[in-house]
Backbone as CSV, one residue per row, in Angstrom:
resi,resn,N_x,N_y,N_z,CA_x,CA_y,CA_z,C_x,C_y,C_z
1,MET,2.768,-1.333,6.609,4.223,-1.473,6.770,4.788,-2.285,5.604
2,ILE,5.982,-1.894,5.177,6.584,-2.534,4.009,7.428,-3.716,4.426
3,GLY,7.249,-4.846,3.725,8.070,-6.014,3.954,8.854,-6.319,2.723
4,GLY,9.591,-7.425,2.677,10.522,-7.457,1.595,10.752,-8.707,0.823
5,ARG,10.462,-8.655,-0.446,10.941,-9.657,-1.387,12.213,-9.122,-2.022
6,THR,12.407,-7.787,-2.035,13.651,-7.179,-2.504,14.233,-6.423,-1.326
7,SER,15.267,-5.608,-1.562,15.836,-4.833,-0.465,14.823,-3.798,0.000
8,LEU,14.959,-3.389,1.262,14.020,-2.428,1.826,14.060,-1.115,1.047
9,ARG,15.238,-0.700,0.677,15.376,0.538,-0.107,14.614,0.438,-1.429
10,GLU,14.759,-0.669,-2.125,14.063,-0.854,-3.399,12.559,-0.924,-3.194
11,ARG,12.147,-1.581,-2.123,10.710,-1.725,-1.858,10.083,-0.373,-1.535
12,VAL,10.801,0.425,-0.741,10.311,1.768,-0.428,10.223,2.591,-1.704
13,ALA,11.249,2.485,-2.556,11.254,3.241,-3.815,10.074,2.836,-4.693
14,GLU,9.770,1.535,-4.755,8.631,1.057,-5.546,7.323,1.653,-5.033
15,SER,7.163,1.659,-3.698,5.936,2.195,-3.113,5.832,3.699,-3.319
16,LEU,6.970,4.382,-3.236,6.975,5.824,-3.481,6.603,6.122,-4.931
17,ARG,7.163,5.355,-5.861,6.834,5.551,-7.279,5.341,5.351,-7.511
18,ALA,4.785,4.303,-6.906,3.363,4.029,-7.084,2.519,5.152,-6.496
19,ALA,2.923,5.685,-5.339,2.187,6.790,-4.729,2.269,8.040,-5.588
20,LEU,3.407,8.237,-6.256,3.586,9.389,-7.143,2.749,9.238,-8.405
21,VAL,2.822,8.063,-9.036,2.088,7.830,-10.278,0.585,7.922,-10.039
22,SER,0.116,7.370,-8.923,-1.315,7.359,-8.632,-1.837,8.727,-8.240
23,GLY,-0.928,9.657,-7.960,-1.352,10.988,-7.546,-1.588,11.109,-6.063
24,ARG,-1.354,10.026,-5.314,-1.531,10.094,-3.858,-0.514,11.063,-3.251
25,MET,0.687,11.116,-3.818,1.652,12.154,-3.460,1.511,13.254,-4.510
26,ALA,1.049,14.411,-4.083,0.609,15.450,-5.016,1.765,16.244,-5.619
27,PRO,1.689,16.548,-6.915,2.705,17.364,-7.585,2.830,18.733,-6.919
28,GLY,4.064,19.200,-6.774,4.312,20.505,-6.177,4.362,20.495,-4.664
29,THR,3.971,19.383,-4.046,3.957,19.271,-2.589,5.303,18.775,-2.080
30,THR,5.735,19.312,-0.936,6.990,18.883,-0.320,6.705,17.902,0.813
31,TYR,7.426,16.777,0.817,7.243,15.737,1.820,8.526,15.560,2.626
32,SER,8.371,15.441,3.946,9.539,15.261,4.803,9.873,13.783,4.954
33,ILE,11.130,13.497,5.183,11.575,12.113,5.381,10.923,11.477,6.609
34,PRO,10.909,12.163,7.775,10.286,11.541,8.958,8.824,11.183,8.737
35,ALA,8.077,12.069,8.051,6.653,11.794,7.817,6.461,10.586,6.912
36,LEU,7.285,10.483,5.872,7.188,9.345,4.957,7.604,8.050,5.652
37,ALA,8.652,8.134,6.478,9.114,6.950,7.196,8.018,6.421,8.120
38,GLU,7.325,7.341,8.784,6.227,6.928,9.663,5.091,6.311,8.859
39,GLN,4.814,6.899,7.707,3.740,6.386,6.853,4.022,4.964,6.383
40,PHE,5.281,4.690,6.028,5.643,3.375,5.514,6.031,2.396,6.619
41,GLY,6.152,2.883,7.840,6.489,2.012,8.951,7.917,1.507,8.923
42,VAL,8.833,2.366,8.449,10.254,2.000,8.379,11.071,3.139,8.969
43,SER,12.386,2.913,9.079,13.262,3.976,9.567,13.477,5.021,8.476
44,ALA,14.095,6.123,8.844,14.301,7.218,7.897,15.329,6.872,6.820
45,THR,16.277,6.010,7.137,17.387,5.753,6.208,16.940,5.200,4.853
46,PRO,16.165,4.106,4.792,15.755,3.608,3.462,14.882,4.596,2.695
47,VAL,14.107,5.408,3.423,13.274,6.407,2.756,14.160,7.476,2.128
48,ARG,15.150,7.944,2.882,16.075,8.953,2.354,16.825,8.406,1.138
49,GLU,17.292,7.182,1.231,18.024,6.564,0.110,17.120,6.427,-1.115
50,ALA,15.878,6.005,-0.885,14.930,5.839,-1.991,14.618,7.186,-2.634
51,MET,14.439,8.210,-1.830,14.139,9.534,-2.374,15.311,10.070,-3.190
52,LEU,16.523,9.771,-2.777,17.690,10.189,-3.559,17.730,9.476,-4.904
53,ASP,17.295,8.220,-4.918,17.170,7.503,-6.194,16.172,8.213,-7.101
54,LEU,15.055,8.656,-6.519,14.019,9.329,-7.303,14.473,10.712,-7.763
55,VAL,15.352,11.340,-6.989,15.946,12.618,-7.425,16.765,12.384,-8.688
56,ASN,17.560,11.325,-8.695,18.387,11.002,-9.864,17.533,10.695,-11.093
57,GLU,16.322,10.222,-10.864,15.410,9.901,-11.970,14.573,11.110,-12.387
58,GLY,14.725,12.225,-11.662,13.994,13.436,-12.009,12.548,13.438,-11.588
59,ILE,12.182,12.550,-10.671,10.785,12.419,-10.258,10.474,13.353,-9.088
60,VAL,11.448,13.554,-8.206,11.309,14.507,-7.099,12.544,15.394,-7.085
61,ALA,12.440,16.520,-6.359,13.562,17.451,-6.254,13.791,17.778,-4.776
62,PRO,15.054,17.871,-4.334,15.319,18.174,-2.923,14.963,19.615,-2.566
63,VAL,14.421,19.796,-1.374,14.127,21.121,-0.829,14.921,21.246,0.460
64,PRO,15.969,22.080,0.485,16.849,22.170,1.656,16.093,22.367,2.972
65,ASN,16.442,21.531,3.955,15.900,21.611,5.317,14.406,21.290,5.421
66,LYS,13.808,20.819,4.347,12.376,20.517,4.380,12.053,19.103,3.908
67,GLY,12.714,18.636,2.865,12.413,17.313,2.345,12.542,17.254,0.841
68,PHE,11.536,16.717,0.197,11.579,16.541,-1.253,10.249,16.973,-1.863
69,ARG,10.332,17.689,-2.971,9.138,18.171,-3.664,8.857,17.303,-4.877
70,VAL,7.592,16.951,-5.064,7.189,16.159,-6.213,7.226,17.037,-7.458
71,VAL,7.979,16.605,-8.459,8.108,17.371,-9.700,6.790,17.320,-10.470
72,GLU,6.324,18.483,-10.889,5.069,18.576,-11.621,5.336,18.538,-13.120
73,LEU,4.542,17.756,-13.857,4.675,17.653,-15.308,3.541,18.398,-15.988
74,THR,3.832,18.952,-17.158,2.790,19.621,-17.922,1.918,18.584,-18.628
75,ASP,0.753,19.014,-19.078,-0.125,18.124,-19.828,0.569,17.621,-21.093
76,ALA,1.336,18.520,-21.732,2.044,18.132,-22.961,3.060,17.037,-22.672
77,GLU,3.760,17.141,-21.540,4.750,16.122,-21.175,4.081,14.786,-20.892
78,LEU,2.947,14.818,-20.242,2.220,13.581,-19.963,1.741,12.924,-21.260
79,ASP,1.274,13.734,-22.203,0.861,13.191,-23.500,2.047,12.578,-24.241
80,GLN,3.203,13.226,-24.148,4.404,12.715,-24.807,4.812,11.360,-24.235
81,ILE,4.657,11.197,-22.932,4.978,9.921,-22.296,4.090,8.812,-22.840
82,THR,2.786,9.088,-22.950,1.874,8.083,-23.478,2.196,7.731,-24.924
83,GLU,2.525,8.751,-25.712,2.853,8.509,-27.117,4.100,7.644,-27.249
84,LEU,5.098,7.907,-26.436,6.318,7.100,-26.468,6.023,5.658,-26.053
85,ARG,5.213,5.498,-25.029,4.860,4.148,-24.598,4.128,3.394,-25.705
86,ARG,3.265,4.093,-26.400,2.529,3.461,-27.508,3.497,2.980,-28.589
87,LEU,4.446,3.828,-28.937,5.416,3.483,-29.981,6.286,2.297,-29.577
88,LEU,6.597,2.209,-28.295,7.478,1.148,-27.814,6.734,-0.151,-27.513
89,GLU,5.614,-0.046,-26.831,4.963,-1.237,-26.289,4.058,-1.971,-27.280
90,VAL,3.351,-1.237,-28.112,2.389,-1.909,-29.007,3.083,-2.882,-29.964
91,PRO,4.091,-2.448,-30.742,4.726,-3.407,-31.649,5.522,-4.487,-30.921
92,THR,6.098,-4.133,-29.772,6.873,-5.124,-29.013,5.975,-6.245,-28.521
93,VAL,4.836,-5.874,-27.961,3.896,-6.881,-27.464,3.323,-7.699,-28.625
94,GLY,3.034,-7.042,-29.742,2.514,-7.766,-30.903,3.459,-8.853,-31.374
95,ALA,4.760,-8.544,-31.348,5.762,-9.506,-31.799,5.882,-10.715,-30.871
96,LEU,5.326,-10.616,-29.665,5.399,-11.715,-28.701,4.261,-12.717,-28.856
97,ALA,3.296,-12.402,-29.720,2.152,-13.299,-29.907,2.604,-14.668,-30.396
98,GLY,2.209,-15.707,-29.666,2.565,-17.067,-30.035,3.986,-17.464,-29.691
99,VAL,4.720,-16.578,-29.042,6.138,-16.828,-28.739,6.350,-17.226,-27.284
100,ILE,5.547,-16.671,-26.380,5.739,-16.887,-24.944,5.308,-18.298,-24.557
101,ASP,6.154,-18.997,-23.811,5.857,-20.383,-23.447,4.735,-20.474,-22.411
102,ARG,4.234,-21.678,-22.231,3.049,-21.904,-21.408,3.267,-21.519,-19.945
103,SER,4.425,-21.832,-19.391,4.680,-21.501,-17.983,4.757,-19.995,-17.780
104,SER,5.295,-19.279,-18.758,5.370,-17.819,-18.656,3.986,-17.195,-18.785
105,ILE,3.160,-17.774,-19.651,1.781,-17.297,-19.774,1.061,-17.454,-18.433
106,LYS,1.301,-18.565,-17.772,0.673,-18.810,-16.473,1.106,-17.750,-15.458
107,ARG,2.390,-17.406,-15.462,2.881,-16.376,-14.534,2.269,-15.018,-14.860
108,LEU,2.168,-14.699,-16.146,1.578,-13.425,-16.541,0.111,-13.350,-16.101
109,ARG,-0.601,-14.461,-16.191,-1.994,-14.476,-15.736,-2.075,-14.234,-14.227
110,SER,-1.123,-14.791,-13.504,-1.097,-14.579,-12.053,-0.854,-13.104,-11.726
111,LEU,0.076,-12.479,-12.463,0.343,-11.049,-12.262,-0.883,-10.216,-12.638
112,ALA,-1.561,-10.609,-13.712,-2.764,-9.885,-14.133,-3.862,-9.998,-13.081
113,SER,-3.959,-11.154,-12.446,-4.950,-11.338,-11.385,-4.668,-10.415,-10.207
114,ALA,-3.383,-10.207,-9.913,-3.005,-9.302,-8.819,-3.427,-7.874,-9.137
115,VAL,-3.306,-7.475,-10.400,-3.752,-6.142,-10.813,-5.266,-6.013,-10.634
116,SER,-5.989,-7.022,-11.082,-7.449,-7.002,-10.973,-7.906,-6.992,-9.516
117,ASP,-7.228,-7.762,-8.680,-7.577,-7.803,-7.252,-7.400,-6.424,-6.619
118,ALA,-6.287,-5.759,-6.942,-6.036,-4.422,-6.394,-7.085,-3.435,-6.886
119,ALA,-7.477,-3.565,-8.152,-8.496,-2.676,-8.716,-9.835,-2.870,-8.003
120,ARG,-10.200,-4.127,-7.758,-11.481,-4.397,-7.080,-11.464,-3.881,-5.642
121,ARG,-10.302,-3.936,-4.987,-10.182,-3.424,-3.613,-10.147,-1.902,-3.580
122,GLY,-9.872,-1.278,-4.719,-9.730,0.171,-4.753,-8.402,0.626,-4.177
123,ASP,-7.425,-0.269,-4.105,-6.091,0.057,-3.585,-5.243,0.570,-4.743
124,VAL,-5.212,1.889,-4.928,-4.587,2.449,-6.126,-3.071,2.286,-6.125
125,VAL,-2.446,2.335,-4.954,-0.990,2.167,-4.903,-0.614,0.737,-5.271
126,ALA,-1.332,-0.233,-4.700,-1.089,-1.642,-5.046,-1.394,-1.884,-6.522
127,TYR,-2.413,-1.225,-7.037,-2.772,-1.353,-8.451,-1.627,-0.892,-9.347
128,VAL,-1.086,0.287,-9.052,0.007,0.827,-9.869,1.234,-0.070,-9.789
129,GLU,1.546,-0.560,-8.589,2.708,-1.447,-8.422,2.525,-2.743,-9.216
130,ALA,1.355,-3.356,-9.073,1.101,-4.627,-9.754,1.052,-4.441,-11.266
131,ASP,0.466,-3.339,-11.715,0.377,-3.053,-13.147,1.767,-2.851,-13.738
132,ARG,2.622,-2.156,-13.004,4.007,-1.938,-13.462,4.743,-3.261,-13.591
133,GLU,4.601,-4.113,-12.564,5.291,-5.402,-12.573,4.842,-6.261,-13.750
134,LEU,3.546,-6.262,-14.027,3.011,-7.057,-15.133,3.539,-6.555,-16.468
135,HIS,3.441,-5.265,-16.717,3.867,-4.722,-18.008,5.350,-4.952,-18.258
136,LEU,6.169,-4.743,-17.239,7.607,-4.923,-17.434,7.972,-6.403,-17.568
137,ALA,7.267,-7.268,-16.856,7.501,-8.710,-16.994,7.154,-9.165,-18.405
138,LEU,6.076,-8.613,-18.953,5.676,-8.955,-20.315,6.720,-8.485,-21.322
139,LEU,7.147,-7.232,-21.199,8.124,-6.684,-22.137,9.475,-7.391,-22.050
140,ALA,9.784,-7.932,-20.870,11.068,-8.627,-20.686,11.197,-9.816,-21.632
141,HIS,10.078,-10.371,-22.087,10.116,-11.513,-23.000,10.651,-11.129,-24.378
142,ALA,10.741,-9.824,-24.649,11.294,-9.384,-25.932,12.823,-9.471,-25.936
143,GLY,13.416,-9.683,-24.762,14.864,-9.853,-24.673,15.655,-8.575,-24.852
144,ASN,15.039,-7.421,-24.564,15.722,-6.136,-24.705,15.656,-5.384,-23.375
145,PRO,16.649,-5.565,-22.495,16.629,-4.923,-21.176,16.558,-3.399,-21.252
146,ARG,17.164,-2.809,-22.274,17.128,-1.347,-22.400,15.701,-0.860,-22.636
147,LEU,14.950,-1.603,-23.427,13.560,-1.228,-23.673,12.749,-1.319,-22.380
148,VAL,12.959,-2.380,-21.621,12.253,-2.553,-20.353,12.575,-1.402,-19.401
149,GLU,13.856,-1.049,-19.327,14.275,0.054,-18.458,13.644,1.376,-18.910
150,MET,13.613,1.600,-20.211,13.062,2.840,-20.750,11.569,2.966,-20.439
151,VAL,10.823,1.878,-20.664,9.388,1.909,-20.377,9.153,2.075,-18.879
152,GLY,9.992,1.425,-18.071,9.872,1.584,-16.623,10.026,3.037,-16.207
153,ARG,10.989,3.719,-16.796,11.205,5.133,-16.470,10.043,5.998,-16.945
154,LEU,9.525,5.695,-18.118,8.382,6.450,-18.623,7.175,6.280,-17.701
155,ARG,6.948,5.056,-17.255,5.836,4.794,-16.336,6.024,5.566,-15.037
156,ASP,7.255,5.589,-14.526,7.521,6.247,-13.249,7.347,7.760,-13.335
157,GLN,7.470,8.296,-14.538,7.287,9.731,-14.719,5.820,10.103,-14.925
158,SER,4.970,9.087,-15.114,3.547,9.333,-15.376,2.849,9.850,-14.115
159,ARG,1.688,10.480,-14.313,0.842,10.902,-13.200,-0.600,10.599,-13.562
160,LEU,-1.244,9.759,-12.761,-2.642,9.400,-13.007,-3.514,10.101,-11.970
161,TYR,-3.749,11.376,-12.193,-4.527,12.166,-11.248,-5.952,11.630,-11.134
162,GLY,-6.483,11.635,-9.912,-7.856,11.209,-9.716,-8.055,9.717,-9.778
163,LEU,-6.987,8.949,-9.574,-7.080,7.503,-9.713,-8.011,6.882,-8.673
164,GLU,-8.024,7.444,-7.471,-8.872,6.886,-6.415,-10.347,7.041,-6.767
165,GLN,-10.702,8.161,-7.382,-12.092,8.339,-7.807,-12.445,7.342,-8.907
166,LEU,-11.509,7.114,-9.828,-11.747,6.150,-10.901,-11.909,4.739,-10.336
167,ALA,-11.140,4.440,-9.288,-11.266,3.133,-8.639,-12.668,2.975,-8.050
168,ALA,-13.154,4.045,-7.427,-14.482,4.006,-6.831,-15.567,3.853,-7.894
169,GLU,-15.305,4.373,-9.086,-16.282,4.299,-10.177,-16.208,2.983,-10.943
170,GLY,-15.216,2.153,-10.625,-15.080,0.869,-11.295,-14.300,0.910,-12.592
171,VAL,-13.759,2.075,-12.943,-13.017,2.216,-14.198,-11.737,1.376,-14.184
172,LEU,-11.081,1.304,-13.025,-9.831,0.547,-12.943,-10.062,-0.944,-13.160
173,VAL,-11.198,-1.447,-12.748,-11.507,-2.863,-12.954,-11.593,-3.160,-14.445
174,ASP,-12.241,-2.279,-15.190,-12.351,-2.466,-16.640,-10.967,-2.458,-17.287
175,SER,-10.129,-1.520,-16.854,-8.778,-1.430,-17.405,-7.962,-2.673,-17.057
176,ALA,-8.095,-3.129,-15.811,-7.354,-4.314,-15.365,-7.776,-5.557,-16.144
177,ASN,-9.061,-5.667,-16.459,-9.558,-6.840,-17.182,-8.977,-6.949,-18.590
178,GLU,-8.531,-5.826,-19.140,-7.925,-5.844,-20.473,-6.638,-6.657,-20.503
179,HIS,-5.996,-6.801,-19.343,-4.768,-7.586,-19.296,-5.032,-9.036,-19.696
180,MET,-6.129,-9.588,-19.209,-6.453,-10.977,-19.536,-6.753,-11.127,-21.026
181,GLN,-7.421,-10.135,-21.600,-7.683,-10.159,-23.039,-6.363,-10.153,-23.818
182,LEU,-5.428,-9.350,-23.335,-4.125,-9.267,-23.983,-3.389,-10.606,-23.896
183,ILE,-3.405,-11.216,-22.725,-2.714,-12.499,-22.543,-3.373,-13.587,-23.383
184,ASP,-4.699,-13.556,-23.497,-5.405,-14.516,-24.356,-4.919,-14.390,-25.802
185,ALA,-4.782,-13.146,-26.277,-4.332,-12.915,-27.654,-2.906,-13.404,-27.849
186,LEU,-2.061,-13.170,-26.858,-0.670,-13.616,-26.946,-0.587,-15.142,-26.971
187,GLU,-1.384,-15.784,-26.125,-1.355,-17.246,-26.045,-1.853,-17.882,-27.340
188,SER,-2.851,-17.257,-27.966,-3.413,-17.810,-29.197,-2.598,-17.442,-30.439
189,GLY,-1.601,-16.563,-30.256,-0.761,-16.175,-31.384,-1.383,-15.127,-32.291
190,ASP,-2.370,-14.402,-31.790,-3.063,-13.389,-32.591,-2.375,-12.037,-32.420
191,ARG,-1.446,-11.756,-33.318,-0.647,-10.533,-33.210,-1.504,-9.272,-33.316
192,LEU,-2.399,-9.236,-34.285,-3.216,-8.038,-34.484,-4.100,-7.756,-33.273
193,ALA,-4.671,-8.814,-32.702,-5.516,-8.638,-31.514,-4.689,-8.137,-30.339
194,ALA,-3.476,-8.681,-30.184,-2.603,-8.251,-29.092,-2.258,-6.773,-29.225
195,GLU,-1.934,-6.352,-30.434,-1.600,-4.946,-30.654,-2.817,-4.047,-30.425
196,ARG,-3.985,-4.510,-30.849,-5.206,-3.725,-30.691,-5.544,-3.545,-29.208
197,VAL,-5.458,-4.625,-28.434,-5.768,-4.542,-27.011,-4.742,-3.667,-26.295
198,MET,-3.467,-3.816,-26.661,-2.421,-3.024,-26.011,-2.614,-1.545,-26.298
199,ALA,-2.917,-1.197,-27.531,-3.127,0.205,-27.899,-4.326,0.781,-27.155
200,HIS,-5.407,-0.008,-27.093,-6.606,0.441,-26.390,-6.318,0.630,-24.904
201,HIS,-5.529,-0.278,-24.338,-5.183,-0.209,-22.919,-4.392,1.068,-22.617
202,LEU,-3.428,1.392,-23.461,-2.645,2.610,-23.247,-3.488,3.858,-23.472
203,ASP,-4.452,3.772,-24.351,-5.346,4.911,-24.570,-6.199,5.197,-23.341
204,HIS,-6.395,4.174,-22.500,-7.086,4.394,-21.235,-6.314,5.396,-20.394
205,VAL,-4.991,5.272,-20.414,-4.144,6.196,-19.660,-4.321,7.611,-20.180
206,ARG,-4.272,7.749,-21.497,-4.468,9.069,-22.094,-5.858,9.619,-21.743
207,GLY,-6.845,8.741,-21.725,-8.193,9.164,-21.384,-8.302,9.654,-19.947
208,ILE,-7.587,8.975,-19.033,-7.581,9.396,-17.637,-7.024,10.805,-17.524
209,TRP,-5.885,11.053,-18.190,-5.288,12.375,-18.136,-6.215,13.411,-18.728
210,ALA,-6.832,13.083,-19.867,-7.689,14.050,-20.549,-8.879,14.444,-19.681
211,SER,-9.497,13.447,-19.019,-10.668,13.747,-18.193,-10.295,14.603,-16.998
212,ARG,-9.139,14.304,-16.384,-8.709,15.085,-15.220,-8.262,16.481,-15.647
213,ARG,-7.713,16.597,-16.865,-7.302,17.901,-17.380,-8.503,18.814,-17.520
214,GLU,-9.618,18.252,-18.036,-10.828,19.049,-18.209,-11.367,19.536,-16.864
215,GLU,-11.227,18.693,-15.840,-11.715,19.082,-14.509,-10.872,20.204,-13.917
216,ARG,-9.564,20.236,-14.283,-8.672,21.246,-13.726,-8.751,22.574,-14.442
217,THR,-9.365,22.592,-15.669,-9.430,23.826,-16.459,-10.807,24.467,-16.371
């Protein structure tokens, strides 16, 4: 059941995005509002409102009298998303090396620990949510809200098929641990190391897509 540090509508939307990105909500599948409301343990209203938000973002599409269908992306579109994230996030994070204050570094480490904890539990939805929060919190230090919003939208359009299997194989733990390496580089002021770790981390995403693509072909 969903509880709230933000509004219920926003919290439901966050959980829906994480379920979509993780592949738990399958592309091309139609989901009804009552079924989703029961799954999240809330009334139908916040779920309907959240799904309408996702329609506006192009993540789902309405299906009259049935619910909402998860929009399917092509492999080329998924690759384009990763490439855009690389162009935006790698230099931005590099420029933050040695700039972020000690209290903010401490908060980022706490967020990174939440990602690692979710990875160790194999909770892919919690992993995606925590990973999103960490990345956007980090980028927010660049002082460019438009960039943060853009990366957030790119992340929400992503699809990490087979994430639960990767969690079982321990791959997510390795990916999550890279966050601490990145924060270490930022704290020490090592711009090149920060950019290298960030690029490698995003390449993990591309690798996930590539491996699942081969399985589907």
